[in-house]
Coordinates of C-alpha atoms and ligand atoms in Angstrom, one line a residue:
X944 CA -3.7 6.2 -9.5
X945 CA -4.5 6.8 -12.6
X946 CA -7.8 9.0 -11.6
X947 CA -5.0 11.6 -10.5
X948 CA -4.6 14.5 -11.9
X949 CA -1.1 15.0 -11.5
X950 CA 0.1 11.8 -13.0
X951 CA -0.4 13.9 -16.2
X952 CA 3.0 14.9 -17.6
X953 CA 2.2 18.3 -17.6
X954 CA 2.0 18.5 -13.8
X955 CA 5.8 17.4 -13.4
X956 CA 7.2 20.9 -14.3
X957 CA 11.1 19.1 -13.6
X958 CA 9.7 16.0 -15.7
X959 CA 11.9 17.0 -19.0
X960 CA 15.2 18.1 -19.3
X961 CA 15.8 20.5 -21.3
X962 CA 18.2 18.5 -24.0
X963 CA 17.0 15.4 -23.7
X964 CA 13.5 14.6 -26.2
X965 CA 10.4 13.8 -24.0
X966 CA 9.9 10.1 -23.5
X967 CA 6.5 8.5 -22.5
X968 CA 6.4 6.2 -19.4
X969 CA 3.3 4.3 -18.2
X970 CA 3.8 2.5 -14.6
X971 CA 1.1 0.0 -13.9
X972 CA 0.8 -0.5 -10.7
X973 CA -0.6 -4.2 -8.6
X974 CA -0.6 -4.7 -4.7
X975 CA 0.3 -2.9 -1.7
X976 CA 1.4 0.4 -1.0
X977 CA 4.9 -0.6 -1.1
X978 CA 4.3 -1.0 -4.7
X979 CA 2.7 2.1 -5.2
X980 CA 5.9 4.0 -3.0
X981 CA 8.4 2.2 -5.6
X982 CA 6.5 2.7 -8.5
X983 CA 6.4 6.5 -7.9
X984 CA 10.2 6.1 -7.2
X985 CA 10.7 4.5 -10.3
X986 CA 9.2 7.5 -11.6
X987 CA 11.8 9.3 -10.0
X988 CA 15.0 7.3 -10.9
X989 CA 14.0 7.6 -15.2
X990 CA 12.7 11.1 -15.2
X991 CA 16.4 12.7 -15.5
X992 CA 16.6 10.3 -18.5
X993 CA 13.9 12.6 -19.7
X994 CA 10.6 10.0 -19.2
X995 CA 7.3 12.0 -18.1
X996 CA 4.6 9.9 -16.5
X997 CA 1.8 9.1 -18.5
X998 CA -1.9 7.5 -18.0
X999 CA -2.0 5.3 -20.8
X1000 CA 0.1 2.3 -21.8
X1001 CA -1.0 3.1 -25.5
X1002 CA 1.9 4.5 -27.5
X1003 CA 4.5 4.5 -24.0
X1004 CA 8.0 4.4 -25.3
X1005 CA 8.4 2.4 -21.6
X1006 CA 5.5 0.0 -19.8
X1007 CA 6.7 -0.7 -16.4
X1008 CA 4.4 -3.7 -14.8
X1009 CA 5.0 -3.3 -10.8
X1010 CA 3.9 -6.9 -10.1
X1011 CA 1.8 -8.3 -6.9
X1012 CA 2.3 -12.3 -6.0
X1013 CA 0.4 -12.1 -2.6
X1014 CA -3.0 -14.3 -4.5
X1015 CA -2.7 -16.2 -7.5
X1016 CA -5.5 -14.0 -9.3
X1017 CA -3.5 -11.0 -9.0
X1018 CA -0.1 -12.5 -9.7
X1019 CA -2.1 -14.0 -13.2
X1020 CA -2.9 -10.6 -14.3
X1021 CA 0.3 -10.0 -15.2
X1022 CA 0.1 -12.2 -18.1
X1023 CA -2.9 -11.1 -19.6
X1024 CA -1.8 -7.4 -19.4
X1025 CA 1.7 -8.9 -20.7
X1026 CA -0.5 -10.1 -23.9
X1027 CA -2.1 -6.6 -24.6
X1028 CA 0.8 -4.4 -24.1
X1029 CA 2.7 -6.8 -26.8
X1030 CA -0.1 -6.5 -29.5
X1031 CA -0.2 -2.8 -28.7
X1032 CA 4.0 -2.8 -29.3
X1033 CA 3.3 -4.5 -32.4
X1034 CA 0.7 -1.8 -33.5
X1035 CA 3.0 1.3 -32.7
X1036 CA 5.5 -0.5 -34.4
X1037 CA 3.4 -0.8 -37.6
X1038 CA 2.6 2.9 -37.3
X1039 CA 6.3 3.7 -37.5
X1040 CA 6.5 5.2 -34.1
X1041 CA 9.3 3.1 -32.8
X1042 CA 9.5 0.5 -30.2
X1043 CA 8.3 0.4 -26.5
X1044 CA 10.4 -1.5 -24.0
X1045 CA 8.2 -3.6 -21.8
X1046 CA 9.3 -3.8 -17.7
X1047 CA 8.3 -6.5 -15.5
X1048 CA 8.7 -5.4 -11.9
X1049 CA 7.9 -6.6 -8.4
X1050 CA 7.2 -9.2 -6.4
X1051 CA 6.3 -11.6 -9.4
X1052 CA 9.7 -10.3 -10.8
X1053 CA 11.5 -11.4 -7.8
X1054 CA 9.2 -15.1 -7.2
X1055 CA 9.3 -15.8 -10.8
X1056 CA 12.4 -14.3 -12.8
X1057 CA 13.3 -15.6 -15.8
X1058 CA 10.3 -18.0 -16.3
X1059 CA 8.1 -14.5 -16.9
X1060 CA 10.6 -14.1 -19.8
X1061 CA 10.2 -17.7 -21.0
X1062 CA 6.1 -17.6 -20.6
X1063 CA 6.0 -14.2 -22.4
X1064 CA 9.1 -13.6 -24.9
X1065 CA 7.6 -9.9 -25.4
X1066 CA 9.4 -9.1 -22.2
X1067 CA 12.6 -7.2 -22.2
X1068 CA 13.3 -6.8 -18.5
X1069 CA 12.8 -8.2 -15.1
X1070 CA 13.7 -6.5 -12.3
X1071 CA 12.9 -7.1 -8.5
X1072 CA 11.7 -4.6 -5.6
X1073 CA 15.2 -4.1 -4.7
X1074 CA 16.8 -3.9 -8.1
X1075 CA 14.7 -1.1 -9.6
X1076 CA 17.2 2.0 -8.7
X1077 CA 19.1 0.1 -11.5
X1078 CA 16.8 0.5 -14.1
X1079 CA 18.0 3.4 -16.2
X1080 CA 21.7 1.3 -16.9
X1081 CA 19.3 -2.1 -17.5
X1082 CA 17.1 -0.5 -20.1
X1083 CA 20.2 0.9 -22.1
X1084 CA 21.3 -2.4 -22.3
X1085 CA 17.9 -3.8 -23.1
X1086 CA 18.0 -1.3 -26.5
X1087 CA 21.7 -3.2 -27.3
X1088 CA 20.8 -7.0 -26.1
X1089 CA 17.1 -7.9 -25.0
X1090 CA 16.3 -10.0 -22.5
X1091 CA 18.3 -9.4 -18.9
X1092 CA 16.7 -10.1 -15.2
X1093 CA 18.3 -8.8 -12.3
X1094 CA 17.0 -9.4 -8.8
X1095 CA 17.2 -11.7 -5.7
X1096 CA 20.0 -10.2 -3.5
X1097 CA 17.7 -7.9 -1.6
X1098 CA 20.1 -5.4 -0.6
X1099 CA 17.7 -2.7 -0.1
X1100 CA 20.2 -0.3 1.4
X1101 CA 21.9 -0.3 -1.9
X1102 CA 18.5 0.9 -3.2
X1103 CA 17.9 3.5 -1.1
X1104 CA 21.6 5.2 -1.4
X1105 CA 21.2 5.2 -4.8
X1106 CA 17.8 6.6 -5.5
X1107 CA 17.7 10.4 -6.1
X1108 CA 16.7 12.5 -3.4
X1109 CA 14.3 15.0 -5.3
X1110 CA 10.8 13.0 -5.2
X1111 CA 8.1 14.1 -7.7
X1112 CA 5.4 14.5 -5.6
X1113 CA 1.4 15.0 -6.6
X1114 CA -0.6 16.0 -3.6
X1115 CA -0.4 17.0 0.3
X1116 CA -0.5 13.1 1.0
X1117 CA 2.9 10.7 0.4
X1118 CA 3.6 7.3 1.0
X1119 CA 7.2 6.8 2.9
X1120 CA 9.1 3.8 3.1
X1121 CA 10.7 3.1 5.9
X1122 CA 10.6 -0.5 6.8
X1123 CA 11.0 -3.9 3.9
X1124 CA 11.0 -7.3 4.3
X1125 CA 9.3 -9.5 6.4
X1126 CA 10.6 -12.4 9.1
X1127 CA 7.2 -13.3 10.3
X1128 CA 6.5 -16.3 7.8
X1129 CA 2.7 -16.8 7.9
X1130 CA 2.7 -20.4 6.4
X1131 CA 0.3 -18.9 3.8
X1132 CA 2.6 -15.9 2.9
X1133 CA 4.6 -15.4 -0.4
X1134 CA 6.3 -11.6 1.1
X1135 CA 8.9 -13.3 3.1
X1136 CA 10.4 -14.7 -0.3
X1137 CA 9.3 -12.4 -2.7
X1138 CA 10.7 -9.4 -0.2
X1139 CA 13.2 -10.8 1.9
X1140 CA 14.3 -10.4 5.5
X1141 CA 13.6 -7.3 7.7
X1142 CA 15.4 -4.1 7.0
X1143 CA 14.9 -0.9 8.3
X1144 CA 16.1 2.4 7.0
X1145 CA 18.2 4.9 9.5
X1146 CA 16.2 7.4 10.8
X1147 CA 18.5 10.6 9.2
X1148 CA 17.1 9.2 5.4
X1149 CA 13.7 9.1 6.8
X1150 CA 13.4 12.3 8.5
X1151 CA 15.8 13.7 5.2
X1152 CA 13.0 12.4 2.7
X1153 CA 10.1 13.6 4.9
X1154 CA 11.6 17.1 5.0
X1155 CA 12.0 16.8 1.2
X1156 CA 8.2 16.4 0.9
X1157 CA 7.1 18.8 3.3
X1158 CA 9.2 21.5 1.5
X1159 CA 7.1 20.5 -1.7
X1160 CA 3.6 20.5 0.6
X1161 CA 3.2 17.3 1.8
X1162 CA 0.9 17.6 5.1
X1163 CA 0.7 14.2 5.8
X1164 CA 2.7 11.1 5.4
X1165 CA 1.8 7.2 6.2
X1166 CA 5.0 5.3 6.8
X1167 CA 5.1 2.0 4.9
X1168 CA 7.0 -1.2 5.9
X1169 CA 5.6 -5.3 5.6
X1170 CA 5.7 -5.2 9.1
X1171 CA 6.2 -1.3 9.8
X1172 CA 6.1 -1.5 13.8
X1173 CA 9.0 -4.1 13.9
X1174 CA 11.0 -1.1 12.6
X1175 CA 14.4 -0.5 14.4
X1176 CA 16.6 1.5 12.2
X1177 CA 19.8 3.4 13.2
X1178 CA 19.3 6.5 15.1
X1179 CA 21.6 9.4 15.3
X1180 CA 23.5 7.7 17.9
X1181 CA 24.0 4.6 15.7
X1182 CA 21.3 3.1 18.3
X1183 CA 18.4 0.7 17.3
X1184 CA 15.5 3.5 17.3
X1185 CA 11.7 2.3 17.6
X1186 CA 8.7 3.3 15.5
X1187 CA 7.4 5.1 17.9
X1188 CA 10.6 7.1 18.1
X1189 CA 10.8 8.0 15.2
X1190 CA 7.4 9.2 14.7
X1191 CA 8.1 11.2 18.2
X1192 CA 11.2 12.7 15.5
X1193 CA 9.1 13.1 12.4
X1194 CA 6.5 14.9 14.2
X1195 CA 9.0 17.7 14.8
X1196 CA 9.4 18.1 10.6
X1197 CA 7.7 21.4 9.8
X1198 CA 4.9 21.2 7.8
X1199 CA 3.8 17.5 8.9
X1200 CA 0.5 17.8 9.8
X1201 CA -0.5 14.0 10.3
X1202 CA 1.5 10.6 10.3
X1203 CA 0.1 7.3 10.0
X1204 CA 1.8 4.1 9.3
X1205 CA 0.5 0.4 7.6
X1206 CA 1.0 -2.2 7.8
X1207 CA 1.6 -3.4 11.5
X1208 CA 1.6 -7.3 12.6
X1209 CA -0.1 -7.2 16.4
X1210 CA 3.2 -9.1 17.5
X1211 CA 5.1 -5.6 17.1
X1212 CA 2.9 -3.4 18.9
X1213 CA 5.0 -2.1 21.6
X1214 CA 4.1 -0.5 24.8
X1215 CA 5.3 2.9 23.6
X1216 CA 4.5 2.7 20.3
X1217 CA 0.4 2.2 21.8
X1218 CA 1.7 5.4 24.3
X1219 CA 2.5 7.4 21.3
X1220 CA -1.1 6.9 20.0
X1221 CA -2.2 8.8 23.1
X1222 CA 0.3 11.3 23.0
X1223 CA 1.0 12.2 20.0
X1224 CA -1.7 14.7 18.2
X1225 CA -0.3 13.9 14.7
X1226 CA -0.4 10.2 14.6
X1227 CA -4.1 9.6 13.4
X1228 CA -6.6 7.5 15.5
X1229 CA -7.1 5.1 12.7
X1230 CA -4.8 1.7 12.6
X1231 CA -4.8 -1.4 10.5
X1232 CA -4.1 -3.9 12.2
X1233 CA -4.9 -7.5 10.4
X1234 CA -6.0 -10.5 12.5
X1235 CA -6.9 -12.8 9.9
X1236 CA -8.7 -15.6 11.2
X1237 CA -10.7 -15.7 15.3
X1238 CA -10.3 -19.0 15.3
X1239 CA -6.9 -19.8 17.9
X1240 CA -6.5 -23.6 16.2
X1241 CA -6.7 -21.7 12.3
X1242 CA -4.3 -18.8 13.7
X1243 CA -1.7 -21.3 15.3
X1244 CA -1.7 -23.3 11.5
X1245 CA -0.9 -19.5 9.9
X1246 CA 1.7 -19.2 12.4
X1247 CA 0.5 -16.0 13.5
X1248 CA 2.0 -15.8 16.3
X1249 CA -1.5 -14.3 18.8
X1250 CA -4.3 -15.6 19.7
X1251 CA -7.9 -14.5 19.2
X1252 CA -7.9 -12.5 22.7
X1253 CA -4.4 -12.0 22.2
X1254 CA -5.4 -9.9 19.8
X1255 CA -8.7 -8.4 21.4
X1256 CA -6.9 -7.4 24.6
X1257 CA -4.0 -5.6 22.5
X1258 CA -6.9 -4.0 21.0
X1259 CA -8.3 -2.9 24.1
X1260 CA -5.3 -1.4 25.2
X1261 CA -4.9 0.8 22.1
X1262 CA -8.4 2.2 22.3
X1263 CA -7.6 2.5 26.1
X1264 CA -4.8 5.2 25.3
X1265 CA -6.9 6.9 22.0
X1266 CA -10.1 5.9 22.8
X1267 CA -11.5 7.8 19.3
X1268 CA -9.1 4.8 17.5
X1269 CA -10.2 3.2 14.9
X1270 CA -9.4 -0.3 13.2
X1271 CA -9.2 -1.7 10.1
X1272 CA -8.1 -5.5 9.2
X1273 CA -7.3 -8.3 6.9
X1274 CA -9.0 -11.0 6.9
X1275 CA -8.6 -15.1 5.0
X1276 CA -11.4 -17.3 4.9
X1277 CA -11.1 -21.2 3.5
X1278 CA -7.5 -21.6 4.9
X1279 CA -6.9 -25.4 4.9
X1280 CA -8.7 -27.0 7.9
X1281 CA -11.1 -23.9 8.3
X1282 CA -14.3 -25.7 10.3
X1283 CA -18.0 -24.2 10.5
X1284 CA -16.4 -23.3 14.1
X1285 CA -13.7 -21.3 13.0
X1286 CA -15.3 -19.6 10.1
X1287 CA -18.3 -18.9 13.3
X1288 CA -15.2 -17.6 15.6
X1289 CA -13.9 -15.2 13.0
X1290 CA -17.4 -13.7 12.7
X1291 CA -17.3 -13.7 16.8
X1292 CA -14.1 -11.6 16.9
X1293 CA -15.5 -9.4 14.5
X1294 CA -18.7 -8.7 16.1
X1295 CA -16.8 -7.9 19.7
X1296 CA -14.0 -5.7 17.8
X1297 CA -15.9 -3.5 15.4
X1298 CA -14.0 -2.7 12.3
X1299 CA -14.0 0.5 10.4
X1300 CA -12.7 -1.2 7.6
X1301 CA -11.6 -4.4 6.3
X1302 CA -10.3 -6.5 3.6
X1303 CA -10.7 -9.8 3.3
X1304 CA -9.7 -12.4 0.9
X1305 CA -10.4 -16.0 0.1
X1306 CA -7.1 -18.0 0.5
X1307 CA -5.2 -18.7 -2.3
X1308 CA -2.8 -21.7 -2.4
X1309 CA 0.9 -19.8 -3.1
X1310 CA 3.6 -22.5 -4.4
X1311 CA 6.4 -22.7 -1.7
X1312 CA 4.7 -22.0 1.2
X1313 CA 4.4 -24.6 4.2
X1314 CA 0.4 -24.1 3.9
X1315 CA 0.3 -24.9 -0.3
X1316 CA 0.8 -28.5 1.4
X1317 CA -1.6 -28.9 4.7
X1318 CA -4.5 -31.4 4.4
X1319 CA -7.8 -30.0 4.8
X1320 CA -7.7 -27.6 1.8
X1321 CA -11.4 -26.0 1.3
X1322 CA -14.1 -26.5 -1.2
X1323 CA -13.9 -23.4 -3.1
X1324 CA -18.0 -23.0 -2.6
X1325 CA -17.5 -22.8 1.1
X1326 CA -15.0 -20.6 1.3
X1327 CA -17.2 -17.9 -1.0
X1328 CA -20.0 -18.9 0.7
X1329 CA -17.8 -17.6 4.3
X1330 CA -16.4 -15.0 2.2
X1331 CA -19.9 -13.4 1.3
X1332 CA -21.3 -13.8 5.2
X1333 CA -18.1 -12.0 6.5
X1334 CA -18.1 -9.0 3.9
X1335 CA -21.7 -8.6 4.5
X1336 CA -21.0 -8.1 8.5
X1337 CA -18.1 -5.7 7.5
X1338 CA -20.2 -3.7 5.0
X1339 CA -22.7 -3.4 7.8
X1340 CA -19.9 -2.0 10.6
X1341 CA -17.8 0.1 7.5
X1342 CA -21.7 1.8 7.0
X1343 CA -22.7 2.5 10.7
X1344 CA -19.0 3.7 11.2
X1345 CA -19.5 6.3 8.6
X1346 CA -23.0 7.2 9.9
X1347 CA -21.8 7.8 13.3
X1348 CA -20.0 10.8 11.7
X1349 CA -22.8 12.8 10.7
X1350 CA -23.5 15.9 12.5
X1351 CA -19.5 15.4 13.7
X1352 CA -17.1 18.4 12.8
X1353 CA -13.3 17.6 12.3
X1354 CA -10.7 18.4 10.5
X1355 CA -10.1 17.4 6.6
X1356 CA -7.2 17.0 4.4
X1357 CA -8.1 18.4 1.2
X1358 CA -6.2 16.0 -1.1
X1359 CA -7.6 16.7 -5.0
X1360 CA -10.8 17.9 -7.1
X1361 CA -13.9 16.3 -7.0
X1362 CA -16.4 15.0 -9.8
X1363 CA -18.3 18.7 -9.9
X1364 CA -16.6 22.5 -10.8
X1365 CA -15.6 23.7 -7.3
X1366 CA -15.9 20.2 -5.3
X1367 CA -12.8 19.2 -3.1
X1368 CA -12.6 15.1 -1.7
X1369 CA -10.1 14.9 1.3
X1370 CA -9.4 12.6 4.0
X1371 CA -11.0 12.7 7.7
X1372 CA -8.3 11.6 10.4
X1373 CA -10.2 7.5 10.4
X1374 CA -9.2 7.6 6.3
X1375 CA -12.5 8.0 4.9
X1376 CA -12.8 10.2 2.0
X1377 CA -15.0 13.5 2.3
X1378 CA -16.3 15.3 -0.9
X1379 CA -17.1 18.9 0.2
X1380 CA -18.4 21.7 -2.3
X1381 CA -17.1 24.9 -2.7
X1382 CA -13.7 23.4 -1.0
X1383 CA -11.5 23.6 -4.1
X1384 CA -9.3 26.2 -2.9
X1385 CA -8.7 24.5 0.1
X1386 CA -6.5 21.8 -1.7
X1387 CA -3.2 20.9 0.0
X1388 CA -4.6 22.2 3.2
X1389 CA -6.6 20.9 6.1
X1390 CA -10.1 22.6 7.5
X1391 CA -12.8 22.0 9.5
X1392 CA -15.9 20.2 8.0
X1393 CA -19.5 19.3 9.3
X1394 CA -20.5 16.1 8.0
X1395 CA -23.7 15.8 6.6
X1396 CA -24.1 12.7 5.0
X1397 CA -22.7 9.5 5.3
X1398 CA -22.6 6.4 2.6
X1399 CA -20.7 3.0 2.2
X1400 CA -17.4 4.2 0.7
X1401 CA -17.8 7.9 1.5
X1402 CA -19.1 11.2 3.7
X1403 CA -20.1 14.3 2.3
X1404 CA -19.8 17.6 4.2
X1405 CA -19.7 21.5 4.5
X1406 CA -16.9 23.6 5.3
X1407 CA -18.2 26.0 7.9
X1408 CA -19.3 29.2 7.5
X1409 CA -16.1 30.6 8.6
X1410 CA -14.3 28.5 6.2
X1411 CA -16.2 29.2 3.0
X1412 CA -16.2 32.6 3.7
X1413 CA -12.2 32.7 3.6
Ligands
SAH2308 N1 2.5 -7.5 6.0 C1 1.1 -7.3 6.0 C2 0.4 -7.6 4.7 C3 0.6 -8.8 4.0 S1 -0.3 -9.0 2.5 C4 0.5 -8.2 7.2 O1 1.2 -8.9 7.9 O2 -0.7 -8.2 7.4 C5 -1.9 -8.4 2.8 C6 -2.9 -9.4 3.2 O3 -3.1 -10.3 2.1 C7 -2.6 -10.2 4.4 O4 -2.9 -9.6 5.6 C8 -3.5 -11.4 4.2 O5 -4.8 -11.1 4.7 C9 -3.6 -11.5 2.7 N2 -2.9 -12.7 2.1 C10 -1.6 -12.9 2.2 N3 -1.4 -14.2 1.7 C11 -2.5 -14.6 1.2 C12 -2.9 -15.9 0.6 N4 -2.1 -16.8 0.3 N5 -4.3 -16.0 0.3 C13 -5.2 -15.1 0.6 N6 -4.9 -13.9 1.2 C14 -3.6 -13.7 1.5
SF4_2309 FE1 3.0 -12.1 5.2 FE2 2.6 -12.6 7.7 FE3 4.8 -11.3 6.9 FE4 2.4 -10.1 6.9 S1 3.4 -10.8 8.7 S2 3.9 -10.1 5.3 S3 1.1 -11.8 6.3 S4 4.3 -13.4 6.5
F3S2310 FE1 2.0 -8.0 -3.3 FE2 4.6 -7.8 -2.9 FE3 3.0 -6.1 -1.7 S1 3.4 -9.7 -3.0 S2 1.1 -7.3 -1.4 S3 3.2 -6.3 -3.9 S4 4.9 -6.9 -0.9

């Protein structure tokens, strides 16, 4: 995020009121792209109170921390940024320039409360994921009496009625909630607590906020929910109305070029939501779908609800109605009673599915959940040791996936500049970023490219001659 241009202040033309003095806000942002989506909407909810986004935490009048609890390395963070943003509040301080009010948000806001405040006193506010629309009336009383948390009731429809409609965007690409909360329970899961139960927003918000971002040149939009396909919000009838539905609806908003959605649990994946992938031109052919484990006897102990072909025939169906589809996954290594055999039966699934793209993460024990407490808890060197052999097959698919692109023309998203004077980087329709000279013009729109070259993380192509003559 904070690569991005248009997080500068001076981007966000409505970012300061013309009363109120300019205050500095830094959002720091951990997790998913549910974090990302609130903290941008965070963003929203303080800029009336005349806050402007900015890139540094040094000398913010307001650090917001938006907090991730999914591993324990990532849910530690938090307290060793917590530790530098209170020396660097001591050091404006000293300089006279008054003092910052620190934020913790998110999900280790809503797993941990007050004990964040205890650990590190330099905190003046917790507030979980469904708490945050509440934030300007919190840190007003934060400047009278420190030290408030307010979280746990997850009523995210509160939230949502009470966030503003106006959305600052920055770019032709936006993130759209539409789904929270997660009933799945994966015994190695923290997002069932730290998120509560599924929720789905009605589909007149939705297709309300989508039209909002369009107006402001948002071309594509990737629907976000914990478990995005078991979405079954109110129609206009009042009616329970699929995902697939309502991407049938949200293709019809003017201006939406592409839809995607993330993340999905294989569970959800409906008949007509795998239709839509064949019939709908604006849902992209890319999906991520996560498996986590081949193994059936590892994937019955996460509670996962599929099996190995389960998983592989749902697969096959997908790519039966888009056969250009492609997949991207999560993956856990070393969960408790993880064999040779299993580990050997992930890499099996893997090498019969073919992955794009993938992420996968050595387990980490989360207090509370049922899998904290299984026997059979792995050696730490064996599960890096599995860790290394699967991310060295994915590298290897992620690279000939890319190569298979070269010589291929399709259409790009041109999303923001490049590293050189005149470069573009977009998006092809399978999510991998494209760096095309000469394209800079092209931003916010989509155009043909011929790719020329393809690496690990990236392709690099030419707009044809067409194109670059316009
Ligand atoms: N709702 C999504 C994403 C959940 S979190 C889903 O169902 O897939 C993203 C990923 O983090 C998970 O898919 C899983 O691979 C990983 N993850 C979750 N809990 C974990 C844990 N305790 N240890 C290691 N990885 C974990
Ligand atoms: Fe966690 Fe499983 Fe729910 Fe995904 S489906 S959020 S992994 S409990
Ligand atoms: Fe992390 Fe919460 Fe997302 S735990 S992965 S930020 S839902």
């Amino acid at each position: 995020m904070s690569d991005h241009p248009s997080d500068h202040p001076s981007d966000h033309p409505s970012a300061r009121p013309s009363a109120a003095p300019l205050k500095r806000l830094h959002i720091k942002t951990y997790g998913c792209q549910m974090n990302v989506y609130d903290s941008e909407r965070m963003a929203d909810v303080l800029r009336p109170l005349g806050y402007a986004l900015s890139d540094e935490a040094e000398g913010a009048d307001l650090v917001v921390l938006n907090t991730c609890h999914i591993r324990e390395k990532a849910a530690e963070k938090v307290y060793s940024e917590l530790g530098r943003l209170k020396a660097m509040r001591e050091a404006k301080l000293a300089r006279g320039e008054g003092r910052s009010t620190i934020v913790v948000a998110g999900c280790v806001a809503q797993a941990e409360g007050e004990q964040i405040m205890i650990r590190q006193p330099a905190v003046d506010l917790v507030v979980g994921p469904q708490a945050y629309h509440q934030l300007p009336e919190l840190i007003a009383r934060t400047t009278r009496a420190r030290g408030e948390r307010l979280s746990a009731d997850f009523a995210a429809d509160e939230k949502f009625d009470a966030l503003p409609a106006e959305r600052g965007v920055s770019g032709p690409s936006a993130f759209l909630t539409v789904q929270e909360g997660c009933d799945k329970f994966c015994t190695f899961c923290v997002v069932p607590y730290t998120r509560g139960a599924e929720w789905s927003r009605p589909v007149a918000d939705i297709v309300a906020e989508a039209e909002g971002l369009a107006a402001k040149g948002v071309r594509e939009l990737t629907l976000l929910g914990q478990n995005v396909n078991a979405y079954n919000g109110a129609g206009p009838d009042g009616a329970p109305t699929s995902l697939a539905s309502l991407c049938r609806r949200l293709a019809q908003v003017e201006g939406v070029a592409r839809l995607r959605y993330t993340t999905s649990h294989p569970a959800d994946m409906g008949e007509d939501l795998i239709a839509a992938h064949g019939e709908l031109d604006v849902l992209m052919p890319y999906l991520h779908l996560p498996v986590q484990s081949g193994s059936d006897r590892i994937l019955r102990a996460m509670n996962r609800k599929h099996t190995a072909r389960s998983y592989m025939d749902l697969v096959g169906r997908i790519r039966t109605a888009r056969p250009d589809l492609a997949l991207s996954s999560d993956f856990i290594v070393g969960f408790p009673g993880e064999t040779d055999k299993d580990f050997e039966d992930t890499l099996a699934l893997v090498r019969e599915v073919g992955f794009a793209s993938a992420f996968s993460f050595k387990y980490s024990r989360r207090p509370g959940t049922p899998a904290a407490a299984m026997p059979g808890q792995v050696e730490d060197a064996v599960a890096e040791d599995r860790l290394a052999r699967l991310n060295a097959l994915l590298d290897e698919q992620r690279l000939a996936f890319n190569r298979a692109t070269v010589g291929k023309r399709f259409d790009v998203l041109f999303e923001k500049p490049g590293r050189h004077p005149g470069q573009a980087v977009g998006k092809s329709p399978w999510l991998q970023a494209v760096f095309v000279e000469n394209a800079e013009p092209l931003i916010g729109r989509i155009a043909p490219v011929v790719i020329e070259d393809a690496g690990n993380n990236s392709l690099r192509g030419a707009l044809t001659p067409h194109q670059a003559a316009a």
